[in-house]
Coordinates of N, CA, C and O (backbone and C1' of nucleotides) in Angstrom, one line a residue:
Chain D
X1 N -38.0 -14.4 -8.9 CA -37.8 -14.3 -10.4 C -37.0 -15.5 -10.8 O -36.0 -15.9 -10.2
X2 N -37.4 -16.1 -11.9 CA -36.7 -17.3 -12.4 C -36.0 -16.9 -13.7 O -36.6 -16.3 -14.6
X3 N -34.7 -17.2 -13.7 CA -33.9 -16.9 -14.8 C -34.2 -17.8 -16.0 O -34.6 -19.0 -15.7
X4 N -34.1 -17.4 -17.1 CA -34.3 -18.3 -18.3 C -33.3 -19.4 -18.3 O -32.1 -19.2 -18.0
X5 N -33.8 -20.5 -18.7 CA -32.9 -21.7 -18.9 C -31.8 -21.4 -19.9 O -32.0 -20.9 -20.9
X6 N -30.6 -21.9 -19.5 CA -29.5 -21.7 -20.4 C -29.0 -23.1 -20.9 O -29.4 -24.1 -20.4
X7 N -28.2 -23.0 -21.9 CA -27.7 -24.2 -22.6 C -26.2 -24.3 -22.7 O -25.6 -23.2 -22.9
X8 N -25.6 -25.4 -22.6 CA -24.2 -25.6 -22.6 C -23.8 -26.8 -23.4 O -24.6 -27.7 -23.6
X9 N -22.5 -26.9 -23.7 CA -22.0 -28.1 -24.3 C -20.8 -28.5 -23.4 O -20.0 -27.6 -23.1
X10 N -20.7 -29.7 -23.0 CA -19.6 -30.2 -22.1 C -18.9 -31.4 -22.8 O -19.6 -32.3 -23.2
X11 N -17.6 -31.3 -22.9 CA -16.8 -32.4 -23.5 C -16.3 -33.4 -22.5 O -15.9 -33.0 -21.4
X12 N -16.3 -34.6 -22.9 CA -15.6 -35.6 -22.1 C -15.0 -36.7 -23.0 O -15.6 -37.0 -24.0
X13 N -13.8 -37.2 -22.6 CA -13.3 -38.3 -23.3 C -13.9 -39.5 -22.9 O -13.9 -39.8 -21.7
X14 N -14.6 -40.3 -23.8 CA -15.3 -41.4 -23.4 C -14.5 -42.5 -22.6 O -15.0 -43.2 -21.8
X15 N -13.2 -42.6 -22.9 CA -12.3 -43.5 -22.2 C -12.3 -43.1 -20.7 O -12.1 -44.0 -19.9
X16 N -12.4 -41.8 -20.4 CA -12.3 -41.4 -19.0 C -13.7 -41.4 -18.4 O -13.9 -41.9 -17.3
X17 N -14.7 -40.8 -19.1 CA -16.0 -40.7 -18.6 C -17.0 -40.5 -19.7 O -17.0 -39.4 -20.4
X18 N -17.8 -41.5 -20.0 CA -18.7 -41.5 -21.2 C -20.1 -41.2 -20.8 O -20.5 -41.2 -19.6
X19 N -21.0 -41.0 -21.8 CA -22.4 -40.8 -21.5 C -23.0 -42.1 -20.8 O -23.9 -42.0 -20.0
X20 N -22.4 -43.3 -21.2 CA -22.9 -44.5 -20.5 C -22.5 -44.5 -19.0 O -23.3 -45.0 -18.2
X21 N -21.3 -44.0 -18.7 CA -21.0 -43.9 -17.3 C -21.9 -42.9 -16.6 O -22.3 -43.2 -15.5
X22 N -22.3 -41.8 -17.3 CA -23.2 -40.9 -16.6 C -24.6 -41.5 -16.4 O -25.2 -41.4 -15.4
X23 N -25.0 -42.3 -17.4 CA -26.3 -43.0 -17.2 C -26.3 -44.0 -16.1 O -27.2 -44.1 -15.3
X24 N -25.1 -44.6 -15.9 CA -25.0 -45.6 -14.8 C -25.1 -44.9 -13.4 O -25.7 -45.4 -12.5
X25 N -24.3 -43.8 -13.3 CA -24.3 -43.2 -12.0 C -25.4 -42.2 -11.7 O -25.7 -41.8 -10.6
X26 N -26.0 -41.7 -12.8 CA -27.1 -40.8 -12.7 C -26.7 -39.3 -12.6 O -27.1 -38.5 -13.4
X27 N -25.8 -39.0 -11.6 CA -25.3 -37.7 -11.4 C -23.9 -37.7 -11.1 O -23.4 -38.6 -10.3
X28 N -23.1 -36.8 -11.6 CA -21.7 -36.8 -11.5 C -21.1 -35.4 -11.3 O -21.4 -34.5 -12.0
X29 N -20.2 -35.2 -10.3 CA -19.5 -34.0 -10.2 C -18.5 -33.8 -11.3 O -17.8 -34.7 -11.6
X30 N -18.6 -32.7 -12.0 CA -17.8 -32.5 -13.2 C -16.4 -32.1 -12.8 O -16.0 -30.9 -13.0
X31 N -15.6 -33.0 -12.3 CA -14.3 -32.7 -11.8 C -13.3 -32.5 -12.9 O -13.5 -33.0 -14.0
X32 N -12.2 -31.8 -12.6 CA -11.0 -31.8 -13.4 C -10.9 -30.7 -14.4 O -10.0 -30.6 -15.2
X33 N -11.9 -29.8 -14.5 CA -11.8 -28.7 -15.4 C -10.7 -27.7 -14.9 O -10.8 -27.3 -13.7
X34 N -9.7 -27.5 -15.7 CA -8.6 -26.7 -15.2 C -8.3 -25.6 -16.3 O -7.2 -25.3 -16.6
X35 N -9.4 -25.0 -16.7 CA -9.3 -23.9 -17.7 C -10.2 -22.8 -17.1 O -11.3 -23.1 -16.8
X36 N -9.7 -21.6 -17.0 CA -10.4 -20.6 -16.3 C -11.7 -20.2 -17.0 O -12.7 -19.9 -16.4
X37 N -11.7 -20.2 -18.3 CA -12.9 -19.8 -19.0 C -14.0 -20.8 -18.8 O -15.1 -20.5 -18.6
X38 N -13.6 -22.1 -18.9 CA -14.5 -23.1 -18.7 C -15.1 -23.1 -17.2 O -16.2 -23.3 -17.0
X39 N -14.1 -22.9 -16.3 CA -14.6 -22.7 -14.9 C -15.6 -21.6 -14.7 O -16.6 -21.7 -14.0
X40 N -15.3 -20.5 -15.4 CA -16.2 -19.3 -15.2 C -17.6 -19.6 -15.7 O -18.5 -19.2 -15.1
X41 N -17.6 -20.4 -16.8 CA -19.0 -20.7 -17.3 C -19.7 -21.5 -16.3 O -20.9 -21.3 -16.0
X42 N -19.0 -22.5 -15.6 CA -19.7 -23.3 -14.6 C -20.0 -22.5 -13.4 O -21.1 -22.6 -12.8
X43 N -19.0 -21.7 -12.9 CA -19.2 -21.0 -11.7 C -20.2 -19.8 -11.8 O -21.0 -19.6 -10.9
X44 N -20.1 -19.1 -12.9 CA -20.9 -17.8 -13.0 C -22.1 -17.9 -13.9 O -23.0 -17.1 -13.8
X45 N -22.1 -18.9 -14.8 CA -23.2 -19.0 -15.7 C -24.2 -20.0 -15.5 O -25.4 -19.9 -15.9
X46 N -23.8 -21.1 -14.9 CA -24.8 -22.3 -14.8 C -25.8 -22.2 -13.7 O -25.5 -21.7 -12.6
X47 N -27.0 -22.6 -14.0 CA -28.0 -22.7 -13.0 C -28.6 -24.1 -13.1 O -28.6 -24.7 -14.1
X48 N -29.2 -24.5 -11.9 CA -29.8 -25.8 -11.9 C -30.9 -25.9 -12.9 O -31.7 -25.0 -13.0
X49 N -30.9 -27.0 -13.7 CA -31.9 -27.2 -14.7 C -31.5 -26.8 -16.1 O -32.1 -27.1 -17.1
X50 N -30.3 -26.1 -16.2 CA -29.8 -25.8 -17.5 C -29.6 -27.1 -18.4 O -29.3 -28.1 -17.8
X51 N -29.7 -26.9 -19.7 CA -29.5 -28.1 -20.6 C -28.0 -28.2 -21.0 O -27.3 -27.3 -21.2
X52 N -27.6 -29.5 -21.1 CA -26.2 -29.8 -21.4 C -26.2 -30.8 -22.6 O -26.8 -31.8 -22.5
X53 N -25.4 -30.4 -23.6 CA -25.1 -31.3 -24.7 C -23.9 -32.1 -24.3 O -22.8 -31.5 -24.0
X54 N -24.0 -33.4 -24.3 CA -22.8 -34.2 -23.8 C -22.0 -34.6 -25.0 O -22.5 -35.3 -25.9
X55 N -20.8 -34.2 -25.1 CA -19.9 -34.4 -26.3 C -18.8 -35.3 -26.0 O -18.1 -35.1 -25.0
X56 N -18.6 -36.3 -26.9 CA -17.4 -37.2 -26.7 C -16.3 -36.6 -27.6 O -16.4 -36.5 -28.8
X57 N -15.2 -36.3 -26.9 CA -14.0 -35.9 -27.7 C -12.9 -37.0 -27.7 O -13.0 -38.0 -26.9
X58 N -11.9 -36.8 -28.5 CA -10.8 -37.7 -28.6 C -11.3 -39.1 -28.9 O -10.8 -40.1 -28.3
X59 N -12.2 -39.3 -29.8 CA -12.7 -40.6 -30.1 C -13.2 -40.5 -31.6 O -13.2 -39.4 -32.1
X60 N -13.5 -41.6 -32.2 CA -13.9 -41.6 -33.6 C -15.3 -42.2 -33.7 O -15.5 -43.4 -33.4
X61 N -16.2 -41.4 -34.2 CA -16.1 -40.0 -34.5 C -16.4 -39.2 -33.3 O -17.3 -39.6 -32.5
X62 N -15.8 -38.0 -33.1 CA -16.3 -37.1 -32.0 C -17.6 -36.6 -32.3 O -18.0 -36.4 -33.5
X63 N -18.4 -36.3 -31.3 CA -19.7 -35.7 -31.5 C -20.6 -35.7 -30.3 O -20.1 -36.1 -29.2
X64 N -21.8 -35.2 -30.4 CA -22.7 -35.1 -29.3 C -23.5 -36.4 -29.2 O -24.0 -36.9 -30.2
X65 N -23.5 -37.0 -28.0 CA -24.1 -38.3 -27.8 C -25.3 -38.4 -26.9 O -25.9 -39.4 -26.8
X66 N -25.7 -37.2 -26.4 CA -26.8 -37.2 -25.5 C -27.0 -35.9 -24.8 O -26.3 -34.9 -25.1
X67 N -28.0 -35.8 -23.9 CA -28.2 -34.6 -23.1 C -28.1 -34.9 -21.6 O -28.3 -36.1 -21.2
X68 N -27.8 -33.9 -20.9 CA -27.8 -33.9 -19.4 C -28.3 -32.6 -18.9 O -28.7 -31.7 -19.7
X69 N -28.5 -32.5 -17.6 CA -28.9 -31.2 -17.0 C -27.9 -30.9 -15.9 O -27.3 -31.7 -15.3
X70 N -27.8 -29.6 -15.7 CA -27.1 -29.1 -14.6 C -27.9 -29.4 -13.3 O -29.0 -29.0 -13.2
X71 N -27.2 -30.0 -12.3 CA -27.9 -30.5 -11.2 C -27.5 -29.9 -9.9 O -28.0 -30.2 -8.8
X72 N -26.6 -28.9 -9.9 CA -26.3 -28.2 -8.7 C -25.8 -26.8 -9.1 O -25.4 -26.6 -10.3
X73 N -25.7 -25.9 -8.1 CA -24.9 -24.7 -8.4 C -23.5 -25.0 -8.2 O -23.1 -26.2 -7.8
X74 N -22.6 -24.1 -8.5 CA -21.2 -24.4 -8.5 C -20.6 -24.5 -7.0 O -21.1 -23.8 -6.1
X75 N -19.7 -25.3 -6.9 CA -19.0 -25.5 -5.6 C -17.6 -25.9 -5.9 O -17.2 -26.3 -7.0
X76 N -16.7 -25.8 -4.9 CA -15.2 -26.1 -5.1 C -15.0 -27.5 -5.6 O -15.6 -28.4 -5.0
X77 N -14.2 -27.7 -6.6 CA -13.9 -29.0 -7.1 C -13.0 -29.7 -6.0 O -11.8 -29.3 -5.8
X78 N -13.4 -30.8 -5.4 CA -12.6 -31.4 -4.3 C -11.3 -31.9 -4.7 O -10.4 -32.1 -3.9
X79 N -11.2 -32.3 -6.0 CA -9.9 -32.9 -6.5 C -8.8 -31.9 -6.4 O -7.6 -32.4 -6.4
X80 N -9.0 -30.6 -6.4 CA -7.9 -29.7 -6.3 C -7.2 -29.8 -5.0 O -6.0 -29.3 -4.9
X81 N -7.8 -30.3 -3.9 CA -7.2 -30.4 -2.6 C -6.6 -31.8 -2.4 O -6.1 -32.0 -1.3
X82 N -6.8 -32.7 -3.3 CA -6.4 -34.1 -3.1 C -5.1 -34.4 -3.7 O -4.9 -34.5 -4.9
X83 N -4.1 -34.6 -2.8 CA -2.7 -34.8 -3.3 C -2.6 -36.0 -4.2 O -1.7 -36.2 -5.0
X84 N -3.5 -37.0 -3.9 CA -3.4 -38.2 -4.7 C -4.1 -38.1 -6.1 O -4.1 -39.1 -6.9
X85 N -4.8 -37.0 -6.3 CA -5.5 -36.8 -7.6 C -4.6 -36.2 -8.6 O -3.8 -35.3 -8.3
X86 N -4.8 -36.6 -9.8 CA -4.1 -36.0 -10.9 C -4.5 -34.5 -11.1 O -3.8 -33.8 -11.8
X87 N -5.6 -34.2 -10.5 CA -6.1 -32.8 -10.6 C -5.7 -31.9 -9.5 O -6.2 -30.8 -9.4
X88 N -4.9 -32.5 -8.6 CA -4.4 -31.7 -7.4 C -3.8 -30.4 -7.9 O -3.0 -30.3 -8.8
X89 N -4.1 -29.3 -7.2 CA -3.5 -28.0 -7.5 C -2.9 -27.4 -6.2 O -3.6 -27.0 -5.3
X90 N -1.6 -27.4 -6.2 CA -0.9 -27.0 -4.9 C -1.2 -25.5 -4.6 O -1.0 -25.1 -3.4
X91 N -1.7 -24.8 -5.5 CA -1.9 -23.3 -5.2 C -3.3 -23.1 -4.7 O -3.7 -22.0 -4.3
X92 N -4.1 -24.1 -4.7 CA -5.5 -24.0 -4.2 C -5.6 -24.2 -2.7 O -4.9 -25.1 -2.2
X93 N -6.4 -23.4 -2.1 CA -6.6 -23.6 -0.6 C -8.1 -23.7 -0.4 O -8.9 -23.2 -1.2
X94 N -8.5 -24.2 0.7 CA -10.0 -24.3 1.1 C -10.5 -22.8 1.2 O -11.7 -22.6 0.9
X95 N -9.6 -21.9 1.7 CA -10.1 -20.6 1.9 C -10.2 -19.9 0.5 O -11.1 -19.1 0.3
X96 N -9.3 -20.2 -0.4 CA -9.3 -19.6 -1.7 C -9.2 -20.7 -2.8 O -8.2 -20.9 -3.4
X97 N -10.3 -21.4 -3.0 CA -10.3 -22.4 -4.0 C -10.1 -21.8 -5.4 O -10.6 -20.7 -5.6
X98 N -9.5 -22.5 -6.3 CA -9.3 -22.0 -7.7 C -10.4 -22.5 -8.6 O -10.7 -21.9 -9.6
X99 N -10.8 -23.8 -8.3 CA -11.6 -24.5 -9.3 C -13.0 -24.9 -8.8 O -13.1 -25.4 -7.7
X100 N -14.0 -24.6 -9.6 CA -15.3 -24.9 -9.2 C -15.9 -25.8 -10.2 O -15.5 -25.9 -11.4
X101 N -17.0 -26.5 -9.8 CA -17.6 -27.4 -10.7 C -19.1 -27.4 -10.4 O -19.6 -26.9 -9.4
X102 N -19.9 -28.1 -11.2 CA -21.3 -28.4 -11.0 C -21.5 -29.9 -11.1 O -20.7 -30.6 -11.7
X103 N -22.6 -30.3 -10.5 CA -23.0 -31.7 -10.7 C -23.8 -31.8 -12.0 O -24.6 -30.8 -12.3
X104 N -23.6 -32.8 -12.8 CA -24.3 -33.0 -14.0 C -25.1 -34.3 -14.0 O -24.6 -35.3 -13.5
X105 N -26.4 -34.2 -14.4 CA -27.3 -35.4 -14.3 C -27.7 -35.9 -15.7 O -27.9 -35.1 -16.6
X106 N -27.7 -37.2 -15.8 CA -28.0 -37.8 -17.1 C -29.5 -37.5 -17.4 O -30.3 -37.4 -16.6
X107 N -29.6 -37.2 -18.7 CA -31.0 -37.0 -19.2 C -31.4 -38.1 -20.3 O -32.3 -38.8 -20.1
X108 N -30.6 -38.1 -21.3 CA -31.0 -38.9 -22.5 C -29.8 -39.3 -23.3 O -28.9 -38.4 -23.5
X109 N -29.7 -40.5 -23.8 CA -28.7 -40.9 -24.7 C -29.3 -40.9 -26.1 O -30.4 -41.4 -26.3
X110 N -28.6 -40.2 -27.1 CA -29.1 -40.2 -28.4 C -29.1 -41.6 -29.0 O -28.2 -42.4 -28.6
X111 N -29.9 -41.8 -30.0 CA -29.9 -43.1 -30.7 C -28.6 -43.2 -31.5 O -28.2 -44.3 -31.9
X112 N -28.1 -42.1 -31.9 CA -26.9 -42.0 -32.7 C -26.1 -40.8 -32.4 O -26.6 -39.9 -31.8
X113 N -24.8 -40.8 -32.8 CA -24.0 -39.7 -32.5 C -24.2 -38.6 -33.5 O -24.3 -38.9 -34.7
X114 N -24.4 -37.4 -33.1 CA -24.4 -36.2 -34.0 C -22.9 -35.8 -34.1 O -22.3 -35.2 -33.2
X115 N -22.3 -36.2 -35.2 CA -20.9 -36.1 -35.4 C -20.4 -34.7 -35.6 O -21.2 -33.8 -36.1
X116 N -19.2 -34.5 -35.3 CA -18.6 -33.2 -35.5 C -18.7 -32.8 -37.0 O -18.9 -31.6 -37.3
X117 N -18.5 -33.8 -37.8 CA -18.6 -33.5 -39.3 C -20.0 -32.9 -39.6 O -20.1 -32.0 -40.4
X118 N -21.0 -33.5 -39.1 CA -22.4 -33.0 -39.3 C -22.6 -31.6 -38.8 O -23.2 -30.8 -39.4
X119 N -22.0 -31.4 -37.6 CA -22.2 -30.1 -37.0 C -21.5 -29.1 -37.8 O -22.0 -28.0 -38.1
X120 N -20.3 -29.4 -38.3 CA -19.6 -28.5 -39.2 C -20.4 -28.2 -40.5 O -20.4 -27.1 -41.0
X121 N -21.1 -29.3 -41.0 CA -21.9 -29.1 -42.2 C -23.0 -28.1 -42.0 O -23.5 -27.6 -43.0
X122 N -23.4 -27.9 -40.7 CA -24.5 -27.0 -40.4 C -24.0 -25.7 -39.9 O -24.7 -24.9 -39.2
X123 N -22.7 -25.4 -40.1 CA -22.1 -24.2 -39.6 C -22.9 -22.9 -39.9 O -23.0 -22.0 -39.1
X124 N -23.4 -22.9 -41.1 CA -24.2 -21.7 -41.5 C -25.4 -21.4 -40.6 O -25.8 -20.3 -40.3
X125 N -26.1 -22.5 -40.2 CA -27.2 -22.4 -39.3 C -26.8 -22.1 -37.9 O -27.6 -21.5 -37.2
X126 N -25.7 -22.6 -37.5 CA -25.3 -22.4 -36.1 C -24.7 -21.1 -35.8 O -24.6 -20.6 -34.7
X127 N -24.1 -20.5 -36.9 CA -23.5 -19.2 -36.7 C -22.0 -19.3 -36.6 O -21.4 -20.3 -36.0
X128 N -21.3 -18.4 -37.1 CA -19.8 -18.4 -37.1 C -19.2 -18.5 -35.8 O -18.1 -19.0 -35.6
X129 N -19.9 -17.9 -34.8 CA -19.3 -17.8 -33.5 C -19.4 -19.1 -32.6 O -19.0 -19.1 -31.5
X130 N -20.0 -20.1 -33.2 CA -20.1 -21.3 -32.4 C -18.7 -21.9 -32.1 O -18.0 -22.3 -33.0
X131 N -18.3 -21.9 -30.9 CA -16.9 -22.2 -30.6 C -16.5 -23.6 -30.9 O -15.3 -23.9 -31.2
X132 N -17.4 -24.5 -30.9 CA -17.0 -25.9 -31.1 C -16.4 -26.1 -32.5 O -15.5 -26.9 -32.6
X133 N -16.8 -25.4 -33.4 CA -16.3 -25.6 -34.8 C -15.4 -24.5 -35.2 O -14.9 -24.4 -36.3
X134 N -15.0 -23.6 -34.3 CA -14.0 -22.6 -34.6 C -12.7 -23.2 -34.4 O -12.4 -23.9 -33.4
X135 N -11.8 -23.0 -35.3 CA -10.5 -23.6 -35.3 C -9.7 -23.3 -34.0 O -9.6 -22.2 -33.6
X136 N -9.1 -24.3 -33.5 CA -8.3 -24.1 -32.3 C -8.9 -23.9 -31.0 O -8.2 -23.8 -30.0
X137 N -10.2 -24.0 -31.0 CA -10.9 -23.8 -29.7 C -10.9 -25.1 -28.9 O -11.3 -26.2 -29.4
X138 N -10.4 -25.0 -27.7 CA -10.2 -26.3 -26.9 C -11.0 -26.2 -25.6 O -10.8 -27.0 -24.7
X139 N -11.9 -25.3 -25.6 CA -12.8 -25.1 -24.4 C -13.6 -26.4 -24.2 O -14.2 -27.0 -25.1
X140 N -13.6 -26.9 -23.0 CA -14.3 -28.2 -22.7 C -15.7 -27.9 -22.1 O -16.5 -28.8 -22.0
X141 N -16.0 -26.6 -21.8 CA -17.3 -26.2 -21.4 C -17.6 -25.0 -22.2 O -16.9 -24.0 -22.1
X142 N -18.7 -24.9 -22.9 CA -19.0 -23.7 -23.7 C -20.5 -23.5 -23.8 O -21.3 -24.4 -23.8
X143 N -20.9 -22.2 -23.9 CA -22.3 -21.9 -24.0 C -22.9 -22.2 -25.4 O -22.2 -22.1 -26.4
X144 N -24.1 -22.5 -25.4 CA -24.9 -22.8 -26.6 C -26.1 -22.0 -26.5 O -26.8 -21.9 -25.5
X145 N -26.5 -21.3 -27.6 CA -27.7 -20.5 -27.6 C -28.9 -21.4 -27.7 O -28.8 -22.5 -28.1
X146 N -30.1 -20.8 -27.4 CA -31.3 -21.6 -27.5 C -31.6 -22.0 -28.9 O -32.0 -23.2 -29.2
X147 N -31.2 -21.2 -29.9 CA -31.4 -21.5 -31.3 C -30.5 -22.6 -31.7 O -30.8 -23.6 -32.4
X148 N -29.2 -22.6 -31.2 CA -28.2 -23.6 -31.5 C -28.7 -24.9 -30.9 O -28.5 -26.0 -31.5
X149 N -29.1 -24.9 -29.7 CA -29.6 -26.1 -28.9 C -30.7 -26.7 -29.8 O -30.6 -27.9 -30.0
X150 N -31.7 -26.0 -30.2 CA -32.8 -26.5 -31.0 C -32.3 -27.1 -32.3 O -32.7 -28.2 -32.7
X151 N -31.4 -26.4 -32.9 CA -30.9 -26.9 -34.2 C -30.1 -28.2 -34.0 O -30.3 -29.1 -34.8
X152 N -29.3 -28.2 -33.0 CA -28.4 -29.4 -32.9 C -29.3 -30.6 -32.5 O -29.1 -31.7 -33.0
X153 N -30.3 -30.4 -31.7 CA -31.2 -31.5 -31.3 C -32.0 -32.0 -32.5 O -32.3 -33.2 -32.6
X154 N -32.3 -31.1 -33.4 CA -33.1 -31.5 -34.6 C -32.3 -32.4 -35.6 O -32.8 -33.0 -36.4
X155 N -30.9 -32.4 -35.4 CA -30.1 -33.2 -36.3 C -30.2 -34.7 -35.9 O -29.8 -35.6 -36.7
X156 N -30.7 -35.0 -34.7 CA -30.7 -36.4 -34.3 C -31.6 -37.2 -35.2 O -31.4 -38.3 -35.5
Chain U
dG1 P 1.2 -44.9 -29.5 O5' 2.0 -43.9 -30.4 C5' 2.3 -44.4 -31.7 C4' 2.3 -43.2 -32.6 C3' 3.1 -42.0 -32.0 O3' 3.7 -41.4 -33.2 C1' 0.9 -41.4 -32.5
dC2 P 4.8 -40.4 -33.1 O5' 4.0 -39.2 -33.9 C5' 3.5 -39.5 -35.2 C4' 2.8 -38.3 -35.7 C3' 3.6 -37.0 -35.4 O3' 3.6 -36.2 -36.5 C1' 1.3 -36.8 -34.6
dC3 P 4.6 -35.0 -36.6 O5' 3.7 -33.8 -36.3 C5' 2.5 -33.6 -37.1 C4' 1.7 -32.5 -36.4 C3' 2.5 -31.4 -35.9 O3' 1.8 -30.1 -36.1 C1' 1.1 -32.2 -34.2
dA4 P 2.4 -29.0 -37.0 O5' 1.2 -28.0 -37.2 C5' 0.0 -28.5 -37.6 C4' -1.2 -27.8 -36.9 C3' -0.9 -26.3 -36.6 O3' -2.2 -25.7 -36.8 C1' -1.3 -27.5 -34.6
dA5 P -2.3 -24.1 -36.7 O5' -2.9 -23.9 -35.3 C5' -4.2 -24.5 -35.0 C4' -4.5 -24.3 -33.6 C3' -4.3 -22.8 -33.1 O3' -5.5 -22.4 -32.5 C1' -3.3 -24.4 -31.6
dC6 P -5.7 -20.9 -32.1 O5' -5.4 -21.0 -30.5 C5' -6.1 -21.9 -29.7 C4' -5.4 -22.0 -28.4 C3' -5.0 -20.6 -27.8 O3' -5.3 -20.6 -26.4 C1' -3.3 -22.2 -27.6
dG7 P -6.1 -19.4 -25.7 O5' -6.0 -19.8 -24.2 C5' -6.5 -21.1 -23.8 C4' -5.7 -21.6 -22.6 C3' -5.3 -20.5 -21.6 O3' -5.5 -21.1 -20.3 C1' -3.3 -21.5 -22.4
dT8 P -5.3 -20.2 -19.0 O5' -3.9 -20.7 -18.5 C5' -3.6 -22.1 -18.3 C4' -2.2 -22.2 -17.8 C3' -1.8 -21.3 -16.7 O3' -1.2 -22.1 -15.7 C1' -0.2 -21.2 -18.5
dT9 P -0.7 -21.5 -14.3 O5' 0.8 -21.5 -14.5 C5' 1.5 -22.6 -15.0 C4' 2.9 -22.4 -15.2 C3' 3.6 -21.5 -14.0 O3' 4.7 -22.2 -13.5 C1' 4.1 -20.6 -16.2
dG10 P 5.4 -21.9 -12.2 O5' 6.7 -21.1 -12.7 C5' 7.5 -21.7 -13.7 C4' 8.5 -20.6 -14.2 C3' 9.0 -19.8 -13.1 O3' 10.4 -19.5 -13.4 C1' 8.1 -18.4 -14.7
dG11 P 11.5 -19.3 -12.2 O5' 12.7 -18.7 -13.1 C5' 13.0 -19.3 -14.4 C4' 13.5 -18.3 -15.3 C3' 14.4 -17.2 -14.7 O3' 15.5 -17.0 -15.6 C1' 12.6 -16.1 -15.6
dC12 P 16.8 -16.3 -15.1 O5' 16.5 -14.8 -15.5 C5' 16.5 -14.4 -16.9 C4' 15.9 -13.0 -17.0 C3' 16.4 -12.0 -16.1 O3' 17.5 -11.3 -16.6 C1' 14.0 -11.8 -16.5
Chain X
dG1 P 1.3 -4.3 -16.3 O5' 2.7 -4.7 -17.0 C5' 3.3 -4.0 -18.0 C4' 4.1 -5.0 -18.8 C3' 3.3 -6.0 -19.5 O3' 4.0 -6.3 -20.7 C1' 4.7 -7.1 -18.2
dC2 P 3.4 -6.3 -22.1 O5' 4.5 -6.9 -22.9 C5' 5.8 -6.4 -22.7 C4' 6.9 -7.4 -22.9 C3' 6.6 -8.4 -24.0 O3' 7.7 -8.6 -24.8 C1' 7.1 -9.6 -22.0
dC3 P 7.7 -9.1 -26.3 O5' 8.0 -10.7 -26.0 C5' 9.3 -11.0 -25.5 C4' 9.3 -12.5 -25.1 C3' 8.5 -13.4 -26.2 O3' 9.2 -14.6 -26.3 C1' 7.7 -13.8 -24.1
dA4 P 10.0 -15.0 -27.6 O5' 10.9 -16.2 -27.2 C5' 11.8 -16.0 -26.2 C4' 11.9 -17.2 -25.3 C3' 11.8 -18.5 -26.1 O3' 12.7 -19.5 -25.5 C1' 10.0 -18.4 -24.6
dA5 P 12.9 -20.9 -26.0 O5' 12.1 -21.8 -24.9 C5' 12.5 -21.6 -23.6 C4' 11.6 -22.5 -22.7 C3' 11.4 -23.9 -23.2 O3' 11.5 -24.8 -22.1 C1' 9.3 -22.8 -22.9
dC6 P 11.5 -26.4 -22.3 O5' 10.1 -26.7 -21.8 C5' 9.6 -26.1 -20.6 C4' 8.2 -26.3 -20.4 C3' 7.7 -27.7 -20.8 O3' 7.1 -28.4 -19.7 C1' 6.2 -26.0 -21.7
dG7 P 6.7 -29.9 -19.7 O5' 5.1 -29.7 -19.8 C5' 4.5 -28.9 -18.8 C4' 3.0 -28.8 -19.1 C3' 2.4 -30.2 -19.4 O3' 1.2 -30.3 -18.7 C1' 2.0 -28.7 -21.2
dT8 P 0.3 -31.6 -18.8 O5' -0.9 -31.1 -19.8 C5' -1.6 -29.9 -19.4 C4' -2.6 -29.7 -20.5 C3' -3.5 -30.9 -20.9 O3' -4.8 -30.5 -20.8 C1' -2.5 -29.9 -22.8
dT9 P -6.0 -31.5 -21.0 O5' -6.7 -31.1 -22.3 C5' -6.9 -29.7 -22.5 C4' -7.3 -29.5 -24.0 C3' -8.3 -30.6 -24.5 O3' -9.3 -29.9 -25.1 C1' -6.4 -30.5 -25.9
dG10 P -10.7 -30.5 -25.4 O5' -10.5 -31.1 -26.9 C5' -10.3 -30.3 -28.0 C4' -9.8 -31.1 -29.1 C3' -10.6 -32.4 -29.3 O3' -10.9 -32.5 -30.7 C1' -8.4 -32.8 -29.4
dG11 P -12.2 -33.3 -31.2 O5' -12.0 -33.1 -32.7 C5' -11.5 -31.8 -33.2 C4' -10.6 -32.1 -34.4 C3' -11.0 -33.1 -35.3 O3' -10.7 -32.7 -36.6 C1' -8.9 -33.7 -34.4
dC12 P -11.3 -33.3 -37.9 O5' -10.2 -34.3 -38.4 C5' -9.0 -33.8 -38.9 C4' -8.0 -34.9 -38.9 C3' -8.5 -36.2 -39.5 O3' -8.2 -36.2 -40.9 C1' -6.9 -36.5 -37.7

DNA sequence: GCCAACGTTGGC
DNA sequence: GCCAACGTTGGC
């Protein structure tokens, strides 16, 4: 049985890791997520082949800049065990890892950024529950419905 | 750089 | 298990 393809939005600060960086390397382990809800989406929700909207945060203007695909099932984030990493977690052990990630593969860079402003302007079409435009939501990994995925791509 | 929002931590 | 303090996110 093949599960239906799911869709996600993943945020990255372009100064740290941009869509251009992803295009250069092709596939990247999505290290550094240290939020349980975001981790759960990766660990429990993602399947190889799922669609990812790549979002640039903390930049002007913030927005969706391209697409990627989920390229692995979830596995422990190696940076949690690395004392030299800023993502080191002293409470994580190999026996009981706290943080999981997936590999993300480059798919396409948009010709232009679908800005947060535009996305907000389409709030009625996307639905109230869309977490990206809900005030105070800081989730860096969040689910997108098939309808939202289609609608957001149509804005390009 | 500011700061509102909110998740996490740890003392009690 | 409450909740104040603290740290982080991310728009502006």
